[in-house]
mmCIF file of C-alpha atoms and ligand atoms in Angstrom:
data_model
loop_
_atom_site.group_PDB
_atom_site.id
_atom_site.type_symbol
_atom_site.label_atom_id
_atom_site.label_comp_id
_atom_site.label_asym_id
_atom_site.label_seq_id
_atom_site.Cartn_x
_atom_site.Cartn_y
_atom_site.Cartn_z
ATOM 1 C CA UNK A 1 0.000 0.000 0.000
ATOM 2 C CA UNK A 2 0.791 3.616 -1.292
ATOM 3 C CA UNK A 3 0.221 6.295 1.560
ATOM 4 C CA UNK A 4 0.616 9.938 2.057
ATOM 5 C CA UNK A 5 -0.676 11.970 4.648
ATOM 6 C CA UNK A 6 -1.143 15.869 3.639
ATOM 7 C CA UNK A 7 -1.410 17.877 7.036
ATOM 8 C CA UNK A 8 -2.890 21.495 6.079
ATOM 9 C CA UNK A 9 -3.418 23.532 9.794
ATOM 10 C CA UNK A 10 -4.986 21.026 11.758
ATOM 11 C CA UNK A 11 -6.667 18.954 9.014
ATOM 12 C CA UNK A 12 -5.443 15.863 7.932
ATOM 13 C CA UNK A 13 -6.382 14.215 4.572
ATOM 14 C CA UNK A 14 -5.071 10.334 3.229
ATOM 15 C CA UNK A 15 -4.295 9.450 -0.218
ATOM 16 C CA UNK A 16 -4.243 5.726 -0.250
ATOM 17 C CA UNK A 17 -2.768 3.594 -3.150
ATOM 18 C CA UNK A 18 -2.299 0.461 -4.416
ATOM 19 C CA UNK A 19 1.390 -0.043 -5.781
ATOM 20 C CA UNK A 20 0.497 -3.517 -8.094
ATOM 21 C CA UNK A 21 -2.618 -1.487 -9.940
ATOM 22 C CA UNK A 22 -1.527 2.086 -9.237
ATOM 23 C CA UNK A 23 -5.467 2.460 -8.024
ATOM 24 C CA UNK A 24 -5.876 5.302 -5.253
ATOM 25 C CA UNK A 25 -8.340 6.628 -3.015
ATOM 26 C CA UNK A 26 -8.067 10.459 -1.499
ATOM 27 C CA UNK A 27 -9.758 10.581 1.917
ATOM 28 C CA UNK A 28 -11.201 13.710 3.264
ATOM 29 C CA UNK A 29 -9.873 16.736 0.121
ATOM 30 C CA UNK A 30 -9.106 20.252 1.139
ATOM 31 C CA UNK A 31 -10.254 22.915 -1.463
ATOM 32 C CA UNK A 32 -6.507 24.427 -0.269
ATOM 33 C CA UNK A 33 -4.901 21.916 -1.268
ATOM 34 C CA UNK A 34 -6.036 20.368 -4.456
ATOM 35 C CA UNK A 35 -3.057 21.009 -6.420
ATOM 36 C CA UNK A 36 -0.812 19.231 -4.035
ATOM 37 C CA UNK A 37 -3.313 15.931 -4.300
ATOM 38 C CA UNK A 38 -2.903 15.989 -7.433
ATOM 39 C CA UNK A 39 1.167 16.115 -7.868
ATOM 40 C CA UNK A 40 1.173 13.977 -5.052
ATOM 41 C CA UNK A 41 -0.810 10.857 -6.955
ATOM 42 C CA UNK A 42 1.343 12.074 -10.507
ATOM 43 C CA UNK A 43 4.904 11.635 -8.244
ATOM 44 C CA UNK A 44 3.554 8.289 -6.694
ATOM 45 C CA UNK A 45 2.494 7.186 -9.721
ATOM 46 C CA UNK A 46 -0.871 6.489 -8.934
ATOM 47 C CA UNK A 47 -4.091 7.481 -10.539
ATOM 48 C CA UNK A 48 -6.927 8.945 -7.998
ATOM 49 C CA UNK A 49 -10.325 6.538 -8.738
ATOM 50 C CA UNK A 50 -12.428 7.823 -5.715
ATOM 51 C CA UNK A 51 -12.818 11.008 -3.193
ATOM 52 C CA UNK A 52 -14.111 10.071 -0.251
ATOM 53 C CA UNK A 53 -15.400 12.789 2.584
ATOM 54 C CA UNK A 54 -15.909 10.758 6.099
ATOM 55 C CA UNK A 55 -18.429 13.443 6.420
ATOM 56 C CA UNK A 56 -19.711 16.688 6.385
ATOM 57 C CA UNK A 57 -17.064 19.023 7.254
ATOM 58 C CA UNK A 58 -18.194 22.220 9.308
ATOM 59 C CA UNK A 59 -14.618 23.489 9.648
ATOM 60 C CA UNK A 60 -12.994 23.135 6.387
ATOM 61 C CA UNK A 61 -13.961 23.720 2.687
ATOM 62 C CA UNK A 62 -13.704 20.169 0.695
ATOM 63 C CA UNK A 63 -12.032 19.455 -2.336
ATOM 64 C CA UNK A 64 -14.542 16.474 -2.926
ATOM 65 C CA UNK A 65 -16.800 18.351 -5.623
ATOM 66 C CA UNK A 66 -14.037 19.832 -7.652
ATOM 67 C CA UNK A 67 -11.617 17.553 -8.061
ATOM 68 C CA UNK A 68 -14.888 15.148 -9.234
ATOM 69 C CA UNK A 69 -15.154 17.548 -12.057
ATOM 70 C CA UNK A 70 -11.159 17.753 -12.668
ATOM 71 C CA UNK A 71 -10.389 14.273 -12.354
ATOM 72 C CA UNK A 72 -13.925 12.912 -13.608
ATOM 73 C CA UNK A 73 -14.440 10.134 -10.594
ATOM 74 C CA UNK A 74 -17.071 10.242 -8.373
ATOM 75 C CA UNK A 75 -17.100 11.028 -4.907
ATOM 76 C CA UNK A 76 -18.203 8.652 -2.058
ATOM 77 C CA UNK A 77 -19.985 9.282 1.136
ATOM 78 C CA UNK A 78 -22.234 7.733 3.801
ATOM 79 C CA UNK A 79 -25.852 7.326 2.893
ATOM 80 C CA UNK A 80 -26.726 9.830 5.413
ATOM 81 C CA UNK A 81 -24.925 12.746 3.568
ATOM 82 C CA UNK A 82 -27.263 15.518 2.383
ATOM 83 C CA UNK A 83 -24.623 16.357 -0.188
ATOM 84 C CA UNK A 84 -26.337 16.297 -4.064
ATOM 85 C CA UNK A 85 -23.239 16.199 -5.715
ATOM 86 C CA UNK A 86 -22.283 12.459 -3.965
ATOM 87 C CA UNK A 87 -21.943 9.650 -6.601
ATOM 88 C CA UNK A 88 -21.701 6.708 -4.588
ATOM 89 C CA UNK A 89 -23.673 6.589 -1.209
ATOM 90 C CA UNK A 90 -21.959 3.552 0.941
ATOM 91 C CA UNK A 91 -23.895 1.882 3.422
ATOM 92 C CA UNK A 92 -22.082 0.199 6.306
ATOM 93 C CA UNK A 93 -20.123 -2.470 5.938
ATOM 94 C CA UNK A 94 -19.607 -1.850 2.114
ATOM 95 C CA UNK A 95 -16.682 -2.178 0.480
ATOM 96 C CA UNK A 96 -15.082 0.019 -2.259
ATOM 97 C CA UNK A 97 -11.949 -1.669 -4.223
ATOM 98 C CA UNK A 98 -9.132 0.164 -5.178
ATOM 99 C CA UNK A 99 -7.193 -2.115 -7.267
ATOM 100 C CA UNK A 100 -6.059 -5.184 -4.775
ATOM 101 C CA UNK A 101 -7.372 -2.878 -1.864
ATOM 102 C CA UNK A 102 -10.407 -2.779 0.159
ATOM 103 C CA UNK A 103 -11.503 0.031 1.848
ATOM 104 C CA UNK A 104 -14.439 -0.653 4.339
ATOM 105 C CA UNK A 105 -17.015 1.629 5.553
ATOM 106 C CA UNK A 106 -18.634 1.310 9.084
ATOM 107 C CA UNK A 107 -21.319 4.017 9.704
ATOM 108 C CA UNK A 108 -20.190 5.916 12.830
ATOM 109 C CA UNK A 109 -23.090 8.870 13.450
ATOM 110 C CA UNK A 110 -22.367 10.985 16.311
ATOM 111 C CA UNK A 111 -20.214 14.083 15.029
ATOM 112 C CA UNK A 112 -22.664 13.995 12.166
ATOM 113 C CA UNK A 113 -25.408 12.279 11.270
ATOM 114 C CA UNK A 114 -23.595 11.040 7.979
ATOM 115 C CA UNK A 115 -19.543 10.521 9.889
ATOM 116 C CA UNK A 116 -18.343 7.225 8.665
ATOM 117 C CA UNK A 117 -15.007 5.180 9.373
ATOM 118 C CA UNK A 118 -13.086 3.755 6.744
ATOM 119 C CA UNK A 119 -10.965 0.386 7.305
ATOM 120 C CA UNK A 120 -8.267 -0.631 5.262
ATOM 121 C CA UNK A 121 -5.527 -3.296 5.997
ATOM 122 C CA UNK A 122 -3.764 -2.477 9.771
ATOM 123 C CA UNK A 123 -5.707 0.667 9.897
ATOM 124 C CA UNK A 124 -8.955 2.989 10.323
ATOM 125 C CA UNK A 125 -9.753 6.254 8.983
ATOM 126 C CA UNK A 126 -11.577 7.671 11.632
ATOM 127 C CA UNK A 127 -12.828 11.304 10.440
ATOM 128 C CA UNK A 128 -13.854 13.323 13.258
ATOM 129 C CA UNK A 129 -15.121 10.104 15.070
ATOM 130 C CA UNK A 130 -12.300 9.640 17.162
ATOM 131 C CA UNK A 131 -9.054 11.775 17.163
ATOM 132 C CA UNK A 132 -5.774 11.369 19.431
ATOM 133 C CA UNK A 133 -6.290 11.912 22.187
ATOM 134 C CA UNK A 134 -9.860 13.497 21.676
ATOM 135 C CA UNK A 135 -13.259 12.378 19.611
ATOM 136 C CA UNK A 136 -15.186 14.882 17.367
ATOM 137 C CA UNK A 137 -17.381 17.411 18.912
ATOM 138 C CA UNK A 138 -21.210 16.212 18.878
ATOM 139 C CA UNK A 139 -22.564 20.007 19.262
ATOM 140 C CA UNK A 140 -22.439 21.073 15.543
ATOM 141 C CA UNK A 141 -25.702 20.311 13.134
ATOM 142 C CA UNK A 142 -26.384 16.873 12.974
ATOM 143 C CA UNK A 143 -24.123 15.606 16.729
ATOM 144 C CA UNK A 144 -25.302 13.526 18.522
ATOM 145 C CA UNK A 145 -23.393 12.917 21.586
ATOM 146 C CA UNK A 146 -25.251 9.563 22.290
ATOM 147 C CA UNK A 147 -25.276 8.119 18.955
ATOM 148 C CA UNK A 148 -21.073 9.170 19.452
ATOM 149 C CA UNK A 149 -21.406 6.683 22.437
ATOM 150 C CA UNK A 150 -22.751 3.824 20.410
ATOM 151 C CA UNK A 151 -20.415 4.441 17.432
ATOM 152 C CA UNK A 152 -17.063 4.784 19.559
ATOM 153 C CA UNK A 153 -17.834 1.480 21.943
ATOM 154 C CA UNK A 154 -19.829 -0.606 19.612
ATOM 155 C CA UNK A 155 -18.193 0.507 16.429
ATOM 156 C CA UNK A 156 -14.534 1.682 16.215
ATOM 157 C CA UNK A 157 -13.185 0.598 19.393
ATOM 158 C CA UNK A 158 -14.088 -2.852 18.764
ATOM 159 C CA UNK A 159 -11.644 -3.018 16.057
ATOM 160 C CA UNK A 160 -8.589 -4.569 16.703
ATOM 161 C CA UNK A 161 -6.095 -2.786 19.563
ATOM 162 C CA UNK A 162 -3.206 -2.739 17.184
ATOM 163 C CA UNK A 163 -5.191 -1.154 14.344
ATOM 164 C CA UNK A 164 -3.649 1.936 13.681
ATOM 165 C CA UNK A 165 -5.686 5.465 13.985
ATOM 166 C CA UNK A 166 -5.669 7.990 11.305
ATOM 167 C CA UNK A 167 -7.831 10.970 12.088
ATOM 168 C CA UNK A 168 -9.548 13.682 10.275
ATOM 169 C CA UNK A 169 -7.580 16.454 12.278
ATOM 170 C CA UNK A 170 -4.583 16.313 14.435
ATOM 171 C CA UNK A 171 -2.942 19.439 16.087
ATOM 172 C CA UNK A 172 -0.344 18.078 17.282
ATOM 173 C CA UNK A 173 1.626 16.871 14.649
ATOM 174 C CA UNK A 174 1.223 13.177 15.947
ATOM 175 C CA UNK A 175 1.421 10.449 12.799
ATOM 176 C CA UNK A 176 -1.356 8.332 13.662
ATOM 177 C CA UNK A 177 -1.716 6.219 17.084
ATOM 178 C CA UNK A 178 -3.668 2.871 17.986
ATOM 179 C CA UNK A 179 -7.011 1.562 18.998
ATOM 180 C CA UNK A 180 -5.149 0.150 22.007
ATOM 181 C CA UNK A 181 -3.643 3.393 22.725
ATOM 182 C CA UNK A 182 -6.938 5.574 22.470
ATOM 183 C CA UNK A 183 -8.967 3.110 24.623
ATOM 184 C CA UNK A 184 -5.859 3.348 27.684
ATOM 185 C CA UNK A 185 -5.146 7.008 26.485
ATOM 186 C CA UNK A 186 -7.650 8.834 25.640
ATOM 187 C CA UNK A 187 -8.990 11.006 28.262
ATOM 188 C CA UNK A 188 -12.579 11.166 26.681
ATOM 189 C CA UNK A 189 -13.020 7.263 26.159
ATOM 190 C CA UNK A 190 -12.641 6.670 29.897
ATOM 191 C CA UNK A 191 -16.248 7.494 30.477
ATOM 192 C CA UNK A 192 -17.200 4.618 29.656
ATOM 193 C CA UNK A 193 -21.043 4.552 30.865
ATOM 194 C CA UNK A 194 -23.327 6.181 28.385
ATOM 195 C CA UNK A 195 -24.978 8.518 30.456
ATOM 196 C CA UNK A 196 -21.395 9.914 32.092
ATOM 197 C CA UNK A 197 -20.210 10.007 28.337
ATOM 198 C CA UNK A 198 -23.455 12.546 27.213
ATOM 199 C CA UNK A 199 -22.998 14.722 30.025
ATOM 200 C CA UNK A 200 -19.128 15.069 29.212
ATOM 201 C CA UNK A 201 -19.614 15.452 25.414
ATOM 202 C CA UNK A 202 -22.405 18.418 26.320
ATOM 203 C CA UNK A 203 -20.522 19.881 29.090
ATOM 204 C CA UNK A 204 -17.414 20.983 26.520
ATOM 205 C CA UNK A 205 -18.646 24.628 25.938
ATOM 206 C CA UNK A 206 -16.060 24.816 22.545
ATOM 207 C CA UNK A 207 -16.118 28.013 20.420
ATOM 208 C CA UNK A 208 -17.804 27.172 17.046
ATOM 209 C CA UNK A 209 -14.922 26.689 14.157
ATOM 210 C CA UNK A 210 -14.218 30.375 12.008
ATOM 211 C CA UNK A 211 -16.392 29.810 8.521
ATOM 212 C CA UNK A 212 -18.666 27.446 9.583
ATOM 213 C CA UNK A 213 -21.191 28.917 8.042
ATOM 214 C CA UNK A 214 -19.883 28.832 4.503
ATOM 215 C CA UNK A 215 -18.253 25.489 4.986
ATOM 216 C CA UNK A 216 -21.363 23.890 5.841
ATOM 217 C CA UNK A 217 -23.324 25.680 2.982
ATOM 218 C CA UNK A 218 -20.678 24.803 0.381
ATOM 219 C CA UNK A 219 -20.186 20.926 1.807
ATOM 220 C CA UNK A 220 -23.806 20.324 2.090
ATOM 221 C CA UNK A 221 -24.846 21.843 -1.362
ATOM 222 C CA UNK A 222 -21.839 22.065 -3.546
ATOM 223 C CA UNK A 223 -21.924 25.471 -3.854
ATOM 224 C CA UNK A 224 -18.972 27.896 -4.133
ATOM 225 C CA UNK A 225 -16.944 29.264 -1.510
ATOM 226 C CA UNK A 226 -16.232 33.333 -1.702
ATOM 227 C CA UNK A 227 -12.810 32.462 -2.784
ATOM 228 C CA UNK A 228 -13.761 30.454 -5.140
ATOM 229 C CA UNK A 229 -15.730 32.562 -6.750
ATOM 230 C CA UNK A 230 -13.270 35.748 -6.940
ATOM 231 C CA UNK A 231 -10.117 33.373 -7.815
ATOM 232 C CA UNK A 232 -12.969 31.835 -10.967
ATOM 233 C CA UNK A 233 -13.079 35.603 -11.359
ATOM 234 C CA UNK A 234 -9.241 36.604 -11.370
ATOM 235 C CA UNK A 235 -8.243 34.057 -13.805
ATOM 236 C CA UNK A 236 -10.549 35.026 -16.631
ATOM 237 C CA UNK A 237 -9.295 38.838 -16.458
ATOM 238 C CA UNK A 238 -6.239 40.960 -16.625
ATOM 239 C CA UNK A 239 -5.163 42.983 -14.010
ATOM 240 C CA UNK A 240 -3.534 46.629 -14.335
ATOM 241 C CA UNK A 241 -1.159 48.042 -11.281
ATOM 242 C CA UNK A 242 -2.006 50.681 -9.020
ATOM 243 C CA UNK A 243 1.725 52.555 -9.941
ATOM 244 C CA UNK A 244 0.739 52.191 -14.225
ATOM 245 C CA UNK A 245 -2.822 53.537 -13.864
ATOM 246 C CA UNK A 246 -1.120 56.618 -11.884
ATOM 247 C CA UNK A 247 1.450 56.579 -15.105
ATOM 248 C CA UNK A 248 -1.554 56.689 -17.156
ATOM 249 C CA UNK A 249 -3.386 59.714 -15.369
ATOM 250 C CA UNK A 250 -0.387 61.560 -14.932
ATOM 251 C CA UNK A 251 0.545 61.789 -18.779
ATOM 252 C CA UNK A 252 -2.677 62.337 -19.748
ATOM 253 C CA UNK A 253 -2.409 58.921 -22.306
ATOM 254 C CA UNK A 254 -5.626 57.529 -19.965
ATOM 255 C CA UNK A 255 -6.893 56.513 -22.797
ATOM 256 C CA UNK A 256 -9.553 53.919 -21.397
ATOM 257 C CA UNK A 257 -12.073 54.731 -19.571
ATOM 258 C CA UNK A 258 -11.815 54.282 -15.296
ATOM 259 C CA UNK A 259 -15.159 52.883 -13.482
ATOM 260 C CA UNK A 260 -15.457 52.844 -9.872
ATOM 261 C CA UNK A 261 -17.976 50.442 -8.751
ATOM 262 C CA UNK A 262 -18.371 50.997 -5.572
ATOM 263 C CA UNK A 263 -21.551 53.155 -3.724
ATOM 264 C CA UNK A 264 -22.390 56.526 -4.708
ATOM 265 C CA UNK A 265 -20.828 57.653 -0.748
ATOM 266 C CA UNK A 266 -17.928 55.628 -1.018
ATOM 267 C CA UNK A 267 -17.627 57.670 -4.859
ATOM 268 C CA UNK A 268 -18.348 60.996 -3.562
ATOM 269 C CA UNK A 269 -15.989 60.890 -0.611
ATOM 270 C CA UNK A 270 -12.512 60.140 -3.090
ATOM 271 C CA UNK A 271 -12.417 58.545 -6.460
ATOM 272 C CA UNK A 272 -9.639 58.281 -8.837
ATOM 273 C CA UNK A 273 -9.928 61.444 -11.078
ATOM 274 C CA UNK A 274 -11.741 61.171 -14.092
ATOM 275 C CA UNK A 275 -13.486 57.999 -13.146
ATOM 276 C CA UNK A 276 -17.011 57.251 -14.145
ATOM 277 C CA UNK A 277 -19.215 55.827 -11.356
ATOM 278 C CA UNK A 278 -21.625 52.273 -11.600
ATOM 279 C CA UNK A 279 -22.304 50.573 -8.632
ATOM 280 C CA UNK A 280 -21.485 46.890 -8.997
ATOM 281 C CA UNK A 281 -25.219 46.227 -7.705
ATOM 282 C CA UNK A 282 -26.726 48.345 -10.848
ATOM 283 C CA UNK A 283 -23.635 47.017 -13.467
ATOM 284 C CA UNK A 284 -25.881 45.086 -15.273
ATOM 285 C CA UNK A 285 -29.366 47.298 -15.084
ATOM 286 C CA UNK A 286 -27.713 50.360 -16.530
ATOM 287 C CA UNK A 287 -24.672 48.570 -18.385
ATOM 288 C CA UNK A 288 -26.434 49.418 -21.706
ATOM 289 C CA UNK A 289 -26.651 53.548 -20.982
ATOM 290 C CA UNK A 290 -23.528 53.636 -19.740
ATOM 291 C CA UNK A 291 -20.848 51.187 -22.215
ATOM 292 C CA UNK A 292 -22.058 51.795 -25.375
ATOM 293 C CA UNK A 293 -18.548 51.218 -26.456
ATOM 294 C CA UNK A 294 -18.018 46.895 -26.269
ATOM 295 C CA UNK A 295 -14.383 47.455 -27.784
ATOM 296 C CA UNK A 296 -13.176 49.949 -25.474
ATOM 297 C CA UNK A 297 -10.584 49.285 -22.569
ATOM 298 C CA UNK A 298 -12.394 49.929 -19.276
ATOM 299 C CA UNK A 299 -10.176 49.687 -15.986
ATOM 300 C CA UNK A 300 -12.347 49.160 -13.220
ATOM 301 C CA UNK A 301 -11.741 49.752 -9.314
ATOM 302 C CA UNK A 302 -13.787 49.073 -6.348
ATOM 303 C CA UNK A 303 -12.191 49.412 -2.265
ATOM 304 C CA UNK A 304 -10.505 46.394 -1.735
ATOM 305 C CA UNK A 305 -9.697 45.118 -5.463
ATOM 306 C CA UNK A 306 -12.448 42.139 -5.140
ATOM 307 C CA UNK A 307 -15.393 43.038 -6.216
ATOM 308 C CA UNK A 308 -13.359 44.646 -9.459
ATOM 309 C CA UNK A 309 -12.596 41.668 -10.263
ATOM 310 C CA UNK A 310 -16.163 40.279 -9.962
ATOM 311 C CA UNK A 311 -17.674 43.220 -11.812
ATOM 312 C CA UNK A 312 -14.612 42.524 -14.421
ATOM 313 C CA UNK A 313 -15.325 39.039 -15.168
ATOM 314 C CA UNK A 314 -18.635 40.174 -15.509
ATOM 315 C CA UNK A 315 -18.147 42.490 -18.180
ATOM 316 C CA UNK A 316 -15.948 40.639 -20.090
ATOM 317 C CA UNK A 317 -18.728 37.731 -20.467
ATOM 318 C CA UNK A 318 -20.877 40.336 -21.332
ATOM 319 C CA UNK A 319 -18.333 41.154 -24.468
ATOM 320 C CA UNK A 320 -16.568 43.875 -23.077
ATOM 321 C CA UNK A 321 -13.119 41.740 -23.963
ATOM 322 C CA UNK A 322 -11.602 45.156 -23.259
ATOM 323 C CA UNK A 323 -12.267 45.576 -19.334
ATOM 324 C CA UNK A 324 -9.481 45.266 -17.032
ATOM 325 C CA UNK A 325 -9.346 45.032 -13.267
ATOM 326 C CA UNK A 326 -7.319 47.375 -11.086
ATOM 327 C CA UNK A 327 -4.491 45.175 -9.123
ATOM 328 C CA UNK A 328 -5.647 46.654 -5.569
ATOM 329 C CA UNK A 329 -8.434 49.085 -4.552
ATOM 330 C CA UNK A 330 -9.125 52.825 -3.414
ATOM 331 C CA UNK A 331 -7.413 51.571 -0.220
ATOM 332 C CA UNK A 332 -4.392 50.398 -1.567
ATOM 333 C CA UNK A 333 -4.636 53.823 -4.100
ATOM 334 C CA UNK A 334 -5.254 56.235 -1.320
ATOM 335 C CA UNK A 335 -2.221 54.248 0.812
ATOM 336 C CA UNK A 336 0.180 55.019 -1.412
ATOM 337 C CA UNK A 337 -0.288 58.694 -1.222
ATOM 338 C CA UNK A 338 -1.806 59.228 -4.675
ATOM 339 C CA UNK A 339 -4.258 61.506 -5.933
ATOM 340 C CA UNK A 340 -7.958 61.612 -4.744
ATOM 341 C CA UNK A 341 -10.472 63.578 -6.272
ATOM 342 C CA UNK A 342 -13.753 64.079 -4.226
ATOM 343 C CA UNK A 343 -17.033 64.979 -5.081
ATOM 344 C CA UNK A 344 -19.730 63.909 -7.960
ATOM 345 C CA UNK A 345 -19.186 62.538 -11.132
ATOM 346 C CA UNK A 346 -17.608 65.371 -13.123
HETATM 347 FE FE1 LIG B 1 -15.791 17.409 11.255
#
């Protein structure tokens, strides 16, 4: 067997291979990292056939649903998963065979509703189910610290002591451990009556994870993270620099026309001089009054230099193959000391 671990913050994912059929599975994706999966399997040799989530992330984006469409295999989760873009839903027990391997699934709700742990030769890919040292938190949507009960002592830690652990996070920078380990070990397994193990799962009081809003929008439905969206944005539009547009101005040769799209306040307090003014949220109502020109260059700005590059993508699938967006914002303009112009559109 074929294995890397990628450790990105405190997420861990697996990329598990088999070296006779060059056959691979990629366990738990980050949308951070999908590059790296990717070189990883090409250096190893080894072609990716499935991407498996061991459940619905609230604290990371996953890579799942985009490296589907890159790599054209389908991505595997539990039954349970409320996911739409999942290919193959596995039921427990179920196998999935990756060349001479096979990688077993054993339903383990309690995290989530949908958490399953994957088996494979001398060791288990746990998810958030159990960590080192820790389990998965069972107050997110979905938890259920009893179900967690059931899943940890009638489920995973029935597995064989030796079995080695390989968790969905790790903060530590610990490899992996054992089953034997985390049962002796593990300060959460040693409540070991259901009711004491509840009250200590409910009693934990943790902060909720940063983005867990968008992560669990974007995991549940497939749908695109902020950064994804502005970096879809950035790569189908060129960029001009703060320093050349002030070249530009300067020697009078502006000879494109400058849109700030940000509020008519935001506008009327300092905009770049000579700049026209459409509010991204009226770019496409009024587009037709105000670009009559489709060939012209238009350099557009907003604040921070994002949603420029939103607006410019825009434009340019509109036909305007002539709109740039400004590398930076006003911020970044009025930062490096150069020249403001306030009041209306002149
Ligand atoms: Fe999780």
């Amino acid at each position: 067997m074929l294995f890397e671990t990628v450790a990105t913050g405190g997420c861990r994912s697996y990329l598990i291979g088999c070296e006779e059929t060059c056959a691979a599975a990629l366990i738990d994706p980050e949308l951070s990292q999908v590059d790296r999966y990717a070189v990883l399997a090409a250096r190893d040799g080894l072609r990716i056939k499935y991407l498996v989530d061991t459940h619905t992330h609230a604290d990371h984006f996953s890579a799942t649903q985009q490296l589907a469409r890159q790599l054209n295999v389908p991505v595997v989760m539990h039954g349970a998963s409320p996911a739409p873009f999942v290919d193959l839903r596995l039921q427990s027990g179920e196998l999935l065979v990756v060349g001479k391997l096979r990688i077993q699934a054993m339903h383990t709700p309690g995290h989530t509703r949908d958490s399953m742990c994957l088996t494979v030769e001398d060791r288990v890919f746990t998810g958030d189910t159990l960590l080192i040292g820790g389990t998965g938190r069972t107050d997110l949507p979905s938890g259920d610290a009893g179900a967690l009960y059931e899943s940890l002592f009638d489920g995973v830690l029935k597995l064989d002591p030796s079995t080695k652990v390989f968790p969905a996070h790790e903060y530590k920078g610990r490899a992996h451990t054992t089953i034997g380990q985390e049962l002796a070990e593990n300060p959460r397994l040693q409540k070991r009556e259901r009711g004491e193990f509840i009250e200590m799962m409910q009693n934990l009081n943790l902060t909720m994870p940063t983005h867990i809003t968008e992560a669990l929008r974007t995991n549940m439905t497939g749908g695109k993270t902020v950064a994804q969206m502005l970096a879809e944005a950035a790569a189908i539009v060129p960029f001009m620099s703060l320093a050349e547009l002030k070249a530009c101005i300067e020697s009078h040769k502006c000879d494109f026309t400058v849109l700030d799209v940000r509020e008519r306040d935001a506008f009327e307090e300092g905009h770049v001089q000579g700049a026209r003014h459409l509010p991204r949220g009226q770019l496409e109502l009024r587009v037709n009054q105000e670009l009559t020109d489709p060939t012209r260059r238009i350099l557009v700005y907003c604040e921070f230099g994002r949603v420029s590059t939103l607006a410019t993508a825009t434009l340019r699938q509109m036909g305007f193959r002539g709109a740039v967006a400004l590398d930076g914002g006003m911020k970044a303009w009025r930062e490096a000391g150069y020249p403001v112009v306030a009041g209306k559109e002149g």
